[in-house]
PDB file of C-alpha atoms in Angstrom:
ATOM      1  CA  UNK A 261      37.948  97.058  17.700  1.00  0.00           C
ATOM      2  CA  UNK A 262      41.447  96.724  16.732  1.00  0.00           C
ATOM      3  CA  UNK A 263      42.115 100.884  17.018  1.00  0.00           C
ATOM      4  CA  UNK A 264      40.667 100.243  20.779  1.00  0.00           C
ATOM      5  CA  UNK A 265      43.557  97.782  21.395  1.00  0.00           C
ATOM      6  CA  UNK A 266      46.210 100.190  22.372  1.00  0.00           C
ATOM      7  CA  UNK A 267      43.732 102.458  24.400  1.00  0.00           C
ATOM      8  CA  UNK A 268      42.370  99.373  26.041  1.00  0.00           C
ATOM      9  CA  UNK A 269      46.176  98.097  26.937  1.00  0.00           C
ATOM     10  CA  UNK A 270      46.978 101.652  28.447  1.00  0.00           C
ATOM     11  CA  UNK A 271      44.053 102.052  30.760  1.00  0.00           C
ATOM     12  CA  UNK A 272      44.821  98.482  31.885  1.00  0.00           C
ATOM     13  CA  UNK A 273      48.192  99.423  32.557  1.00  0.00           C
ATOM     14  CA  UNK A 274      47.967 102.330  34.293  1.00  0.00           C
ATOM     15  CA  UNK A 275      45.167 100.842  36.163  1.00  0.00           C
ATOM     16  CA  UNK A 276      47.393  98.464  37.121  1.00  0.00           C
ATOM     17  CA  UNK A 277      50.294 100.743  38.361  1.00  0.00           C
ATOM     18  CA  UNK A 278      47.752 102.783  40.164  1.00  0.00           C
ATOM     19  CA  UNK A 279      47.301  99.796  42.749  1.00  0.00           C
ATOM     20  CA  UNK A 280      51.229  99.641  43.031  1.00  0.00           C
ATOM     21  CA  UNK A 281      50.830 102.748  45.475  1.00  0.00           C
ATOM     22  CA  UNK A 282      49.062 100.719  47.739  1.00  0.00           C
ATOM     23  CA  UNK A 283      51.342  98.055  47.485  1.00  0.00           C
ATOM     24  CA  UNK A 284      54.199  99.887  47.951  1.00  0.00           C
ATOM     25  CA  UNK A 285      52.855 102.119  51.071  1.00  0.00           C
ATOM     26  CA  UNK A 286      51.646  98.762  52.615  1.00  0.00           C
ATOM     27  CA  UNK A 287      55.294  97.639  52.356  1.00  0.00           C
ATOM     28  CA  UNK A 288      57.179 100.787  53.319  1.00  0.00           C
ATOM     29  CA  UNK A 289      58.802 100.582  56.919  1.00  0.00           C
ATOM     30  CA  UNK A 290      58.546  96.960  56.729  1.00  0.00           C
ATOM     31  CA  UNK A 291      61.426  96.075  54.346  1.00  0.00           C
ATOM     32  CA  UNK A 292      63.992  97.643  52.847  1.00  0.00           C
ATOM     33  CA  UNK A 293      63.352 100.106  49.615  1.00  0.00           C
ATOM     34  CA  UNK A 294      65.830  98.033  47.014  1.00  0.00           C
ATOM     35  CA  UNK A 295      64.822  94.679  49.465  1.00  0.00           C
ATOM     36  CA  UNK A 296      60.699  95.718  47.851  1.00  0.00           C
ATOM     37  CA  UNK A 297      62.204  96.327  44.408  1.00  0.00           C
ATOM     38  CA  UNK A 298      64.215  93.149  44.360  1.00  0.00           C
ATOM     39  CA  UNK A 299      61.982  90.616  45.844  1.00  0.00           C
ATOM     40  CA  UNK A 300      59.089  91.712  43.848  1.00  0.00           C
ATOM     41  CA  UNK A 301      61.090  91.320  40.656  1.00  0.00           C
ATOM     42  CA  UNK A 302      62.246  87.622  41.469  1.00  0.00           C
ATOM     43  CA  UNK A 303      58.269  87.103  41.762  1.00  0.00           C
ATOM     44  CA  UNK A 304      57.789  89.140  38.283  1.00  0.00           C
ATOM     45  CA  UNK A 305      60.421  87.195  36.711  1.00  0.00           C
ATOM     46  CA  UNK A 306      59.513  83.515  38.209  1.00  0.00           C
ATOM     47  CA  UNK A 307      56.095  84.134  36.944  1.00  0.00           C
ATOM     48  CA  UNK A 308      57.411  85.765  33.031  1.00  0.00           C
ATOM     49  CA  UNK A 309      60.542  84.124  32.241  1.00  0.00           C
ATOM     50  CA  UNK A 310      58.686  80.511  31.572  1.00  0.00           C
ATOM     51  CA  UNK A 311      56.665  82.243  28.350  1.00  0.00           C
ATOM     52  CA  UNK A 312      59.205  84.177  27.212  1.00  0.00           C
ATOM     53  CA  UNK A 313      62.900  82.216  27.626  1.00  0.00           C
ATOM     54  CA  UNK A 314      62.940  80.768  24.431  1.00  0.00           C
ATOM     55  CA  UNK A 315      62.221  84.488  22.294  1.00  0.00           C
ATOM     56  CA  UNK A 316      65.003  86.429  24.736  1.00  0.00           C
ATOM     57  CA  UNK A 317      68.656  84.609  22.799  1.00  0.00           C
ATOM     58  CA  UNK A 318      66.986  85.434  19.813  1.00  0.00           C
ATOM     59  CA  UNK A 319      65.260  89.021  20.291  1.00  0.00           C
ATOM     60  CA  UNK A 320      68.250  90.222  22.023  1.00  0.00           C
ATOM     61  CA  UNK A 321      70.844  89.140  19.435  1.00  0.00           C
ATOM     62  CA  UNK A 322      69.104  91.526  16.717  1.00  0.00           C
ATOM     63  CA  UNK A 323      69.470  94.747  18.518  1.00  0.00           C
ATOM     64  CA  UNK A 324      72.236  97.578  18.392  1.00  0.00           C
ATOM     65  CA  UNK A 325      74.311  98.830  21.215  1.00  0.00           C
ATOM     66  CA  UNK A 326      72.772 101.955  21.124  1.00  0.00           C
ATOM     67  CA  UNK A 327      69.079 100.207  21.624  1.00  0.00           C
ATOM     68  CA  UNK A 328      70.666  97.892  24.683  1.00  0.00           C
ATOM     69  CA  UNK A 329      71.297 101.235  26.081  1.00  0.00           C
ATOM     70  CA  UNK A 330      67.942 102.729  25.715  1.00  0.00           C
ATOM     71  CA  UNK A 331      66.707  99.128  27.304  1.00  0.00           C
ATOM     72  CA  UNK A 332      68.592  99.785  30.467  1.00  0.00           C
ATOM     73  CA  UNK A 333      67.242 103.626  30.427  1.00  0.00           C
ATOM     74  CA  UNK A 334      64.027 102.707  30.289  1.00  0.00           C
ATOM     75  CA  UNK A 335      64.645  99.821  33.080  1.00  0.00           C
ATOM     76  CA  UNK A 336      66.425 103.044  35.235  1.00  0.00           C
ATOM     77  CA  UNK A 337      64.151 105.327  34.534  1.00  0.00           C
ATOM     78  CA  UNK A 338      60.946 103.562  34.713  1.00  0.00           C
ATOM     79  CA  UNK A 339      61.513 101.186  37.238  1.00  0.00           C
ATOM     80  CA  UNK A 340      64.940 101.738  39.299  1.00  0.00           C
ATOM     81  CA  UNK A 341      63.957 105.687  40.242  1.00  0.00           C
ATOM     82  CA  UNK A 342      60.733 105.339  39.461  1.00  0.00           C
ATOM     83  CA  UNK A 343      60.461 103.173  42.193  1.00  0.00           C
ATOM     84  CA  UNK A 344      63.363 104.627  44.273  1.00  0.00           C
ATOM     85  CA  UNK A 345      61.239 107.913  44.855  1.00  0.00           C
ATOM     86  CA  UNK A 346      57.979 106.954  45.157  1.00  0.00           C
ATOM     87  CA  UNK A 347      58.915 104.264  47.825  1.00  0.00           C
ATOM     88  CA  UNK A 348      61.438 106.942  50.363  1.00  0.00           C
ATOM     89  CA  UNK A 349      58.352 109.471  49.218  1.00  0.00           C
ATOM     90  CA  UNK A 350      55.779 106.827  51.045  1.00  0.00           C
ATOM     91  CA  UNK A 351      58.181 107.170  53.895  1.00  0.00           C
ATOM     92  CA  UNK A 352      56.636 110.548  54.231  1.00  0.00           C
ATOM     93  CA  UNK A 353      53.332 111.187  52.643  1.00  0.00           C
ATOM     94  CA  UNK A 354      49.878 108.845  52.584  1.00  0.00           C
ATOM     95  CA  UNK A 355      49.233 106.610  49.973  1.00  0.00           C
ATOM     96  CA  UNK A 356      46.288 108.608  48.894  1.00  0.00           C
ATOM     97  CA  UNK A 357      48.419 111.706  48.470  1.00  0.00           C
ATOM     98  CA  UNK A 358      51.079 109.918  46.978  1.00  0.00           C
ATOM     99  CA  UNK A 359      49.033 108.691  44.050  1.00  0.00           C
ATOM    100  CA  UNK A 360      47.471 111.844  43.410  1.00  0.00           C
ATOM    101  CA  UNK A 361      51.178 113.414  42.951  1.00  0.00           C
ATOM    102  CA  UNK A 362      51.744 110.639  40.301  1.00  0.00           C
ATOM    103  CA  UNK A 363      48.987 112.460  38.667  1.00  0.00           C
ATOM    104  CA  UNK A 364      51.664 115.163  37.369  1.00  0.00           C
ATOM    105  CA  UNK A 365      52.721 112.642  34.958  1.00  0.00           C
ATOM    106  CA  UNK A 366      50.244 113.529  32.003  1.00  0.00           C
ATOM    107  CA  UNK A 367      50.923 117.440  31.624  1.00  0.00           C
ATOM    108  CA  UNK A 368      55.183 116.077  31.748  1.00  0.00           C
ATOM    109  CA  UNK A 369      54.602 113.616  29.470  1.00  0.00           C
ATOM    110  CA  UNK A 370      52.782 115.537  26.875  1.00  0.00           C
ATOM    111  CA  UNK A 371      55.537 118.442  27.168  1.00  0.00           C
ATOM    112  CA  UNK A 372      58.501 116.209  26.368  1.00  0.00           C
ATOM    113  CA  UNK A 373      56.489 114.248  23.663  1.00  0.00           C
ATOM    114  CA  UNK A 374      56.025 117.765  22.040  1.00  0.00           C
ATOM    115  CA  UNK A 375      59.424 118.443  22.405  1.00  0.00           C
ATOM    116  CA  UNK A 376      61.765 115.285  21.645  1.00  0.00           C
ATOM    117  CA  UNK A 377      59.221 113.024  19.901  1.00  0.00           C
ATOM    118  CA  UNK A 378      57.909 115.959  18.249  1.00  0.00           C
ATOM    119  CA  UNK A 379      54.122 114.879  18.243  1.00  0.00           C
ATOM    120  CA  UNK A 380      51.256 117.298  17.701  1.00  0.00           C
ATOM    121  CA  UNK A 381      49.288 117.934  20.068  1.00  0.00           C
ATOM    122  CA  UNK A 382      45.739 118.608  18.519  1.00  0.00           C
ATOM    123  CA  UNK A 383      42.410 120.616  19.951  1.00  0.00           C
ATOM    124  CA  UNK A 384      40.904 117.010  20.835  1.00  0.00           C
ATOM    125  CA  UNK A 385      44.296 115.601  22.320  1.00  0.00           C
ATOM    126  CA  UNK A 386      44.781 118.970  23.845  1.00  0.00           C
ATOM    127  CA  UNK A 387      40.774 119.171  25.165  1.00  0.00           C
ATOM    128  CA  UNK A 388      41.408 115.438  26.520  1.00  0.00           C
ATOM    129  CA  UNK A 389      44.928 116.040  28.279  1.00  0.00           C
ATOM    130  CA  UNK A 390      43.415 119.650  30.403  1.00  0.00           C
ATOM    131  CA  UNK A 391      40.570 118.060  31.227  1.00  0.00           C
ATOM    132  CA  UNK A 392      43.132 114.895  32.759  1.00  0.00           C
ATOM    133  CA  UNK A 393      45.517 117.351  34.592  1.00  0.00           C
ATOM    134  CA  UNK A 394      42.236 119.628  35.690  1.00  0.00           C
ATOM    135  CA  UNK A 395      40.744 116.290  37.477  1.00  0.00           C
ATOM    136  CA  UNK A 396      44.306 115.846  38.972  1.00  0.00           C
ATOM    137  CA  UNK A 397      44.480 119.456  40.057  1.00  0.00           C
ATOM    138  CA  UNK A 398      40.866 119.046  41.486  1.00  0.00           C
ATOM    139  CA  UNK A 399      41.717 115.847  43.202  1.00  0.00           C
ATOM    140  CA  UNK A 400      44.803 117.574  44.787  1.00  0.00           C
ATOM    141  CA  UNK A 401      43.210 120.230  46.493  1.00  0.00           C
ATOM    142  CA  UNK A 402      45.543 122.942  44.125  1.00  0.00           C
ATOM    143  CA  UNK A 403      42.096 124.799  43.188  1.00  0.00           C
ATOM    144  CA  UNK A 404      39.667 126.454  45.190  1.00  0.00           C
ATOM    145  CA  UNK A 405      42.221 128.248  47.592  1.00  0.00           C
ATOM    146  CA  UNK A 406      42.280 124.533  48.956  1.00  0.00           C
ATOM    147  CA  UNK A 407      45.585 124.401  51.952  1.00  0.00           C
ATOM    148  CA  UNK A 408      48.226 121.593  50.433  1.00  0.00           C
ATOM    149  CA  UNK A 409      49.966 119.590  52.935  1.00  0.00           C
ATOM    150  CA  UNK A 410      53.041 121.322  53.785  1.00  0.00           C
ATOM    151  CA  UNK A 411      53.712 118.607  56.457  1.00  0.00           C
ATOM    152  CA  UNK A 412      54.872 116.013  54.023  1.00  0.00           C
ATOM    153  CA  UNK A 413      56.499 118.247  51.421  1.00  0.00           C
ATOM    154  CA  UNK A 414      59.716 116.577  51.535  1.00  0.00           C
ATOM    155  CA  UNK A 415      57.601 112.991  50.629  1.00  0.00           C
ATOM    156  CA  UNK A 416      55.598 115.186  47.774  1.00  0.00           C
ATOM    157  CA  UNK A 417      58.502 115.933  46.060  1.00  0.00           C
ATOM    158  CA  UNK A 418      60.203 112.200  45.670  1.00  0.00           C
ATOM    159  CA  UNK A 419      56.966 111.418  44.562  1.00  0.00           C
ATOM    160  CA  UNK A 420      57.111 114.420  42.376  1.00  0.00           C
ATOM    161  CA  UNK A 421      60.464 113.240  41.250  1.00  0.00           C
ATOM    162  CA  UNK A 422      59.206 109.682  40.339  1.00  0.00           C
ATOM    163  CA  UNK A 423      56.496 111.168  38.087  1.00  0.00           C
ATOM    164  CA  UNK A 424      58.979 112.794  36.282  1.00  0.00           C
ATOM    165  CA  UNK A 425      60.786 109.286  35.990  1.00  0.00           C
ATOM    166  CA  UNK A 426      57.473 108.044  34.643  1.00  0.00           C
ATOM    167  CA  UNK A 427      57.812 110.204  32.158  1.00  0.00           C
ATOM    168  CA  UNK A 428      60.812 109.772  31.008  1.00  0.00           C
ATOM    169  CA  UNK A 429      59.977 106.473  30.645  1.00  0.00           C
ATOM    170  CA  UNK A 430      57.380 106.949  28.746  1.00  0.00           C
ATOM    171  CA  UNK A 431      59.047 108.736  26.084  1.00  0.00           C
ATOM    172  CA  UNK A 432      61.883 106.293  25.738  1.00  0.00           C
ATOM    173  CA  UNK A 433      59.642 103.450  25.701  1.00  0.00           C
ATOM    174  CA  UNK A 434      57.353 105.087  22.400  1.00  0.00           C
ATOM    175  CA  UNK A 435      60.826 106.076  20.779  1.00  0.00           C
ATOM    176  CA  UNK A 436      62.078 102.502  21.177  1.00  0.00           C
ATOM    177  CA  UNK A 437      59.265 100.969  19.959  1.00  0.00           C
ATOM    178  CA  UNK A 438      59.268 102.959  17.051  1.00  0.00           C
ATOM    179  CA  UNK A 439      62.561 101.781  15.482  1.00  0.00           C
ATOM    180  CA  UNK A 440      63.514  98.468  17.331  1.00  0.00           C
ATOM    181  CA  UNK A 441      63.269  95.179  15.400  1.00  0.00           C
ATOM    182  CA  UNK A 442      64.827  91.555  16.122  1.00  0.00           C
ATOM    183  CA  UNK A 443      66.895  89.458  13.988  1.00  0.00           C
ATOM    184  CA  UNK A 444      63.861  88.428  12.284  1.00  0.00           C
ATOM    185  CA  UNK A 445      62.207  91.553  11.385  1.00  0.00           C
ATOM    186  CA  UNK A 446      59.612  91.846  13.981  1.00  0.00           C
ATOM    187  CA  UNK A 447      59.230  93.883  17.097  1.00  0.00           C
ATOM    188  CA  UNK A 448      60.599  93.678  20.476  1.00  0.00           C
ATOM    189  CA  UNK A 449      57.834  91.926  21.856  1.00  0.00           C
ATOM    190  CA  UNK A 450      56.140  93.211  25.052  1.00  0.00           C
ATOM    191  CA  UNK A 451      56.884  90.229  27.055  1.00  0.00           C
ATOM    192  CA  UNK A 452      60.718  89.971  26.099  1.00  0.00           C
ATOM    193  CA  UNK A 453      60.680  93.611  26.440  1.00  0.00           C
ATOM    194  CA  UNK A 454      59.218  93.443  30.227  1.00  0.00           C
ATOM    195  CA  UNK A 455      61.475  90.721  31.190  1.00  0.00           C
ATOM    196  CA  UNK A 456      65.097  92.448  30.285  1.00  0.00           C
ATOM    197  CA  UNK A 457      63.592  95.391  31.718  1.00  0.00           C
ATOM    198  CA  UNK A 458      62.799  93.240  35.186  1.00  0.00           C
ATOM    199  CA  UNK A 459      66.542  91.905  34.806  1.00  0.00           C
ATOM    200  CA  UNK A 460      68.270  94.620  34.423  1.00  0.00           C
ATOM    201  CA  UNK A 461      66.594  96.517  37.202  1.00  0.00           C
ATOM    202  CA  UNK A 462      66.873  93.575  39.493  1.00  0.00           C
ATOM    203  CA  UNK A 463      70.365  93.567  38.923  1.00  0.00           C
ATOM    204  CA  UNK A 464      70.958  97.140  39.929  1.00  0.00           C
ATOM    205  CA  UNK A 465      69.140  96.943  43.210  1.00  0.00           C
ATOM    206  CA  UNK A 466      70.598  93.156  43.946  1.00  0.00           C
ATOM    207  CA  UNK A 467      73.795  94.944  46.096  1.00  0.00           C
ATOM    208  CA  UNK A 468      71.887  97.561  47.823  1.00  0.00           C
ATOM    209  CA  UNK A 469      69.689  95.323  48.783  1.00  0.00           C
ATOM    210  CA  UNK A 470      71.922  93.124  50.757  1.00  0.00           C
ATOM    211  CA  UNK A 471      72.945  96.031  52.689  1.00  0.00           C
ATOM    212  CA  UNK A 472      69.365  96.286  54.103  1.00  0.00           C
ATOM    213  CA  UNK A 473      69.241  92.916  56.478  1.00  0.00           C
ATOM    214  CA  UNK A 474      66.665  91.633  54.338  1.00  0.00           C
ATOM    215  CA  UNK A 475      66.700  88.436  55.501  1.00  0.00           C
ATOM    216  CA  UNK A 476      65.832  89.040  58.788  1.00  0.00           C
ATOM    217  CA  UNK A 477      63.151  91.358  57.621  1.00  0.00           C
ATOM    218  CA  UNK A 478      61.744  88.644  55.332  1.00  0.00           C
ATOM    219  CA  UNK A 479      61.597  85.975  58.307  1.00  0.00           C
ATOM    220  CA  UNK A 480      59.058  88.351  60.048  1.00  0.00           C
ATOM    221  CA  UNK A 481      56.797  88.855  57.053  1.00  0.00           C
ATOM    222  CA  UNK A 482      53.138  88.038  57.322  1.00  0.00           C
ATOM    223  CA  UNK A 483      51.187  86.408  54.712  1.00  0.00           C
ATOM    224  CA  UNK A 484      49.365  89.876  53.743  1.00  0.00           C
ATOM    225  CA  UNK A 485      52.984  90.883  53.159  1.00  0.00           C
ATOM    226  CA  UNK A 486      53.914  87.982  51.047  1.00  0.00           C
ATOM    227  CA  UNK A 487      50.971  88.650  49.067  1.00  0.00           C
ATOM    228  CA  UNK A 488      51.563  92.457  48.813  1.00  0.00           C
ATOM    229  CA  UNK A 489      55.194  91.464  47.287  1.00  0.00           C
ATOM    230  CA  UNK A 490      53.324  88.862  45.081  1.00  0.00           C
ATOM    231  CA  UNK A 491      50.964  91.550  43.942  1.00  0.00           C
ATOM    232  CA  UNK A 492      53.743  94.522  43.124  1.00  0.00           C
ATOM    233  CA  UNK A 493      55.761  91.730  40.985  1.00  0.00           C
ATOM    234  CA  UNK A 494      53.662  90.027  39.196  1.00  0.00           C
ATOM    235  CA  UNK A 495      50.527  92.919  38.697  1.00  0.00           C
ATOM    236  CA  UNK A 496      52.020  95.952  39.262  1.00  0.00           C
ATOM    237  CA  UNK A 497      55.366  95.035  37.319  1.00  0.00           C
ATOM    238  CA  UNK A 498      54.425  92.115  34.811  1.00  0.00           C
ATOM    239  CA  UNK A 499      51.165  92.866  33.474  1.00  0.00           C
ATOM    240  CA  UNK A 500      51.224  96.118  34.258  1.00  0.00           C
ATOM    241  CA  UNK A 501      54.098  96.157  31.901  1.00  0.00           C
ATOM    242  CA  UNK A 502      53.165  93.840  28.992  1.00  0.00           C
ATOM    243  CA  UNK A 503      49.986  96.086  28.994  1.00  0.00           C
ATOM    244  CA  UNK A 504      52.064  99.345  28.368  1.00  0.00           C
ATOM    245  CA  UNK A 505      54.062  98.308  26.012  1.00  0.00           C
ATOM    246  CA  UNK A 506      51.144  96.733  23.837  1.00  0.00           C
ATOM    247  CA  UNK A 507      49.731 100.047  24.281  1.00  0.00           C
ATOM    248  CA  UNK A 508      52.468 102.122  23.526  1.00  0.00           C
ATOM    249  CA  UNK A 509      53.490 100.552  19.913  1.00  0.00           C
ATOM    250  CA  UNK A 510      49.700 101.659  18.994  1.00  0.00           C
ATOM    251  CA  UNK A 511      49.159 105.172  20.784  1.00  0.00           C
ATOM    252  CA  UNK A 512      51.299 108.496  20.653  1.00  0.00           C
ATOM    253  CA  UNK A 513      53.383 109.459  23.933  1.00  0.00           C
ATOM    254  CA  UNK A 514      50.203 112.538  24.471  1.00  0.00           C
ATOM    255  CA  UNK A 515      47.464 109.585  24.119  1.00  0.00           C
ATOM    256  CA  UNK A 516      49.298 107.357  27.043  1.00  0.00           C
ATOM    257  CA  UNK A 517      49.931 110.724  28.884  1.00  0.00           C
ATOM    258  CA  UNK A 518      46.321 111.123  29.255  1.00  0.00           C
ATOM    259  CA  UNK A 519      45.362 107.370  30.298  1.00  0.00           C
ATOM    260  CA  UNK A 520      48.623 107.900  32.788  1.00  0.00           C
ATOM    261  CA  UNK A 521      45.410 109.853  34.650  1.00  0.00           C
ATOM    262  CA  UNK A 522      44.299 106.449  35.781  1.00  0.00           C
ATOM    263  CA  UNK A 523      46.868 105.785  38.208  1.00  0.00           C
ATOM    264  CA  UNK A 524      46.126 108.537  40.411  1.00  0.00           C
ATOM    265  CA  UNK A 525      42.716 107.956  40.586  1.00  0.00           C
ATOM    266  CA  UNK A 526      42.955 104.178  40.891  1.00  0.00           C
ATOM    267  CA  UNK A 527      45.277 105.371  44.045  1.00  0.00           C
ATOM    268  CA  UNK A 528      42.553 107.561  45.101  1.00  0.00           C
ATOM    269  CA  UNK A 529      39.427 104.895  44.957  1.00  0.00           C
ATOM    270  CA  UNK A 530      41.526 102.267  46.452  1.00  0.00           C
ATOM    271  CA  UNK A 531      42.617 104.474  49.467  1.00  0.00           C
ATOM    272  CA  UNK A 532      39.417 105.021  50.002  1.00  0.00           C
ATOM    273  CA  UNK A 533      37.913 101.482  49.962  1.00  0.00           C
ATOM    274  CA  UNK A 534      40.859  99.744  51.239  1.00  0.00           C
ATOM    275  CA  UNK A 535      42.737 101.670  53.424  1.00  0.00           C
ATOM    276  CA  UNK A 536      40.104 103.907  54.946  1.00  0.00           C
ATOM    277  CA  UNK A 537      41.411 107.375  53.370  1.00  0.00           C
ATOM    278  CA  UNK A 538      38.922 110.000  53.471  1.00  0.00           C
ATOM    279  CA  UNK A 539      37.571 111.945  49.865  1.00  0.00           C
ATOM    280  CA  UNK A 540      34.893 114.255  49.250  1.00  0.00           C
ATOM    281  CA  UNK A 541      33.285 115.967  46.498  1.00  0.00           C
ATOM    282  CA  UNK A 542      35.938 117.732  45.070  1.00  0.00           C
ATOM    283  CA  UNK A 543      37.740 114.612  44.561  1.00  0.00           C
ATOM    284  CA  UNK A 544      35.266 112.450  42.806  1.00  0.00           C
ATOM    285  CA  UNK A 545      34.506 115.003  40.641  1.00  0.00           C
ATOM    286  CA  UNK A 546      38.243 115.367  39.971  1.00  0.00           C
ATOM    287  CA  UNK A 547      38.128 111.761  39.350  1.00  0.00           C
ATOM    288  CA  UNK A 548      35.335 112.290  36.618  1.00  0.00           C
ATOM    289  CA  UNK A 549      37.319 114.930  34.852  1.00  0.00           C
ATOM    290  CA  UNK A 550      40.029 112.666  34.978  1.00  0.00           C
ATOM    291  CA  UNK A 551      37.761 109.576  33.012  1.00  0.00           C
ATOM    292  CA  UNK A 552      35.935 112.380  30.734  1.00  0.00           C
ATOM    293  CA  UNK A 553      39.647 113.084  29.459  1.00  0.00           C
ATOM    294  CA  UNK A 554      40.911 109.642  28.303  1.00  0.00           C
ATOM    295  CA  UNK A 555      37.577 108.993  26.817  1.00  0.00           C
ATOM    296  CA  UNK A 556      38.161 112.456  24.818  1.00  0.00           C
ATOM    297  CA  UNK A 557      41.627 110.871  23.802  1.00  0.00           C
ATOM    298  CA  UNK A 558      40.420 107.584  23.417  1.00  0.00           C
ATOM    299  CA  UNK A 559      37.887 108.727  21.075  1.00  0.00           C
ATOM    300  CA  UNK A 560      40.144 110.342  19.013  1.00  0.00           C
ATOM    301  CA  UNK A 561      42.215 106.990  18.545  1.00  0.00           C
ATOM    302  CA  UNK A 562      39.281 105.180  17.220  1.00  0.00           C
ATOM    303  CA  UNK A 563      38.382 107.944  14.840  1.00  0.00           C
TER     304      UNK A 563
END
């Protein structure tokens, strides 16, 4: 059971982020972009800070300059772009297609986990990460002369741009992980880790923010709103989080690449049941390619 624990934690998380699509396309129009980002946070960081305040004086004091720099990578990277492109993306494109785009994230990830982390990628790992990226592709529409949709093709490629973010991410969380200890010899945990993350990205988007009139958007907001805010902080951003970084201390940057295949389908079947987006065949059976491949990888963890 233990070797499941870091698969488990990445489908979770990526789970997770999938619904942050919604969340965010529900949002966009409504408030400012940095005004989503930085009242989401305060909700991520009212509900974290209270389990983690006492750990941060302490967990913070052991680590290097060069490791508070990969900290605030990682919190522009993964959350301050991340977030940045996907939300002026949604401006653009539909949810639906949105999340699928995310779906580029595997085949990125595994390519810059070959190349700076230097991990092998293996037949199963290899078998498991295709079969991923050809549910994606199926899901998209790319196969089967299917038309993609040239109308939003400026929105496809922020979101294009954000799963590269992602990635990047990715690979500077599993290097950081790798050599980052506290003053007393233990780990970074994942909810210290998640909260300077929050912080630091909070911080960045606090100015920009108040350029954006939010609080006359905020006076207008329904409580569907309130709870989509509510939902993107403490979900899509806190748990979310913890999840991926309990995952990635046990898994290689290739294993979370192919469980990052969860967010685009979660996307899709939420779309679908939620929102009212339209998929057929081709895309459910994308979505089963896309499960078949992180049990292929999963498999290969437990083994």
């Amino acid at each position: 059971m233990k070797q499941l624990t870091g698969p488990i934690c990445l489908f979770l998380a990526f789970t997770l982020a999938g619904t942050g699509v919604l969340s965010a396309r529900y949002l966009s129009g409504k408030l400012g972009i940095f005004t989503i980002t930085t009242v989401s946070l305060f909700f991520a960081l009212l509900f974290l800070l209270p389990f983690c305040l006492k750990a941060l004086p302490g967990s913070l004091s052991g680590l290097s300059k060069r490791e508070k720099v990969q900290l605030f990578a990682q919190s522009f990277f993964g959350m301050f772009l991340f977030r940045l492109f996907l939300l002026l993306g949604l401006l653009h494109t539909s949810a639906g297609e949105a999340g699928l785009l995310t779906g580029a994230t595997p085949a990125i990830t595994a390519i810059l986990a070959a190349v700076f982390l230097k991990e092998r990628i293996n037949r199963q790992k290899a078998t498991g990460i295709l079969s991923t990226v050809a549910g994606i592709l199926l899901i998209q529409g790319l196969t089967a002369g299917a038309d993609f949709n040239k109308a939003h093709f400026l929105g496809n490629i922020l979101v294009l741009c954000a799963a590269c973010c992602e990635s990047i991410f990715n690979i500077l969380s599993r290097s950081f992980v790798k050599k980052t200890v506290t003053a007393d010899g233990t780990r970074l945990t994942p909810l210290v880790q998640t909260a300077v993350v929050s912080t630091i990205t909070m911080a960045l988007c606090l100015i920009p923010s108040a350029l954006e009139n939010p609080v006359a958007r905020l006076s207008i907001l329904t409580h569907s709103d309130w709870f989509a805010l509510m939902w993107y902080g403490v979900f899509v951003t806190v748990l979310a989080f913890i999840c991926w970084y309990a995952g990635i201390r046990r898994c290689s940057a290739i294993t979370a690449a192919a469980f990052s295949g969860m967010m685009p389908f979660t996307s899709l079947l939420l779309s679908v049941l939620l929102l009212g987006e339209q998929a057929g065949f081709r895309q459910w059976s994308g979505g089963f390619l896309v499960i078949i491949g992180i049990v292929i990888i999963a498999l290969k963890e437990r083994l």
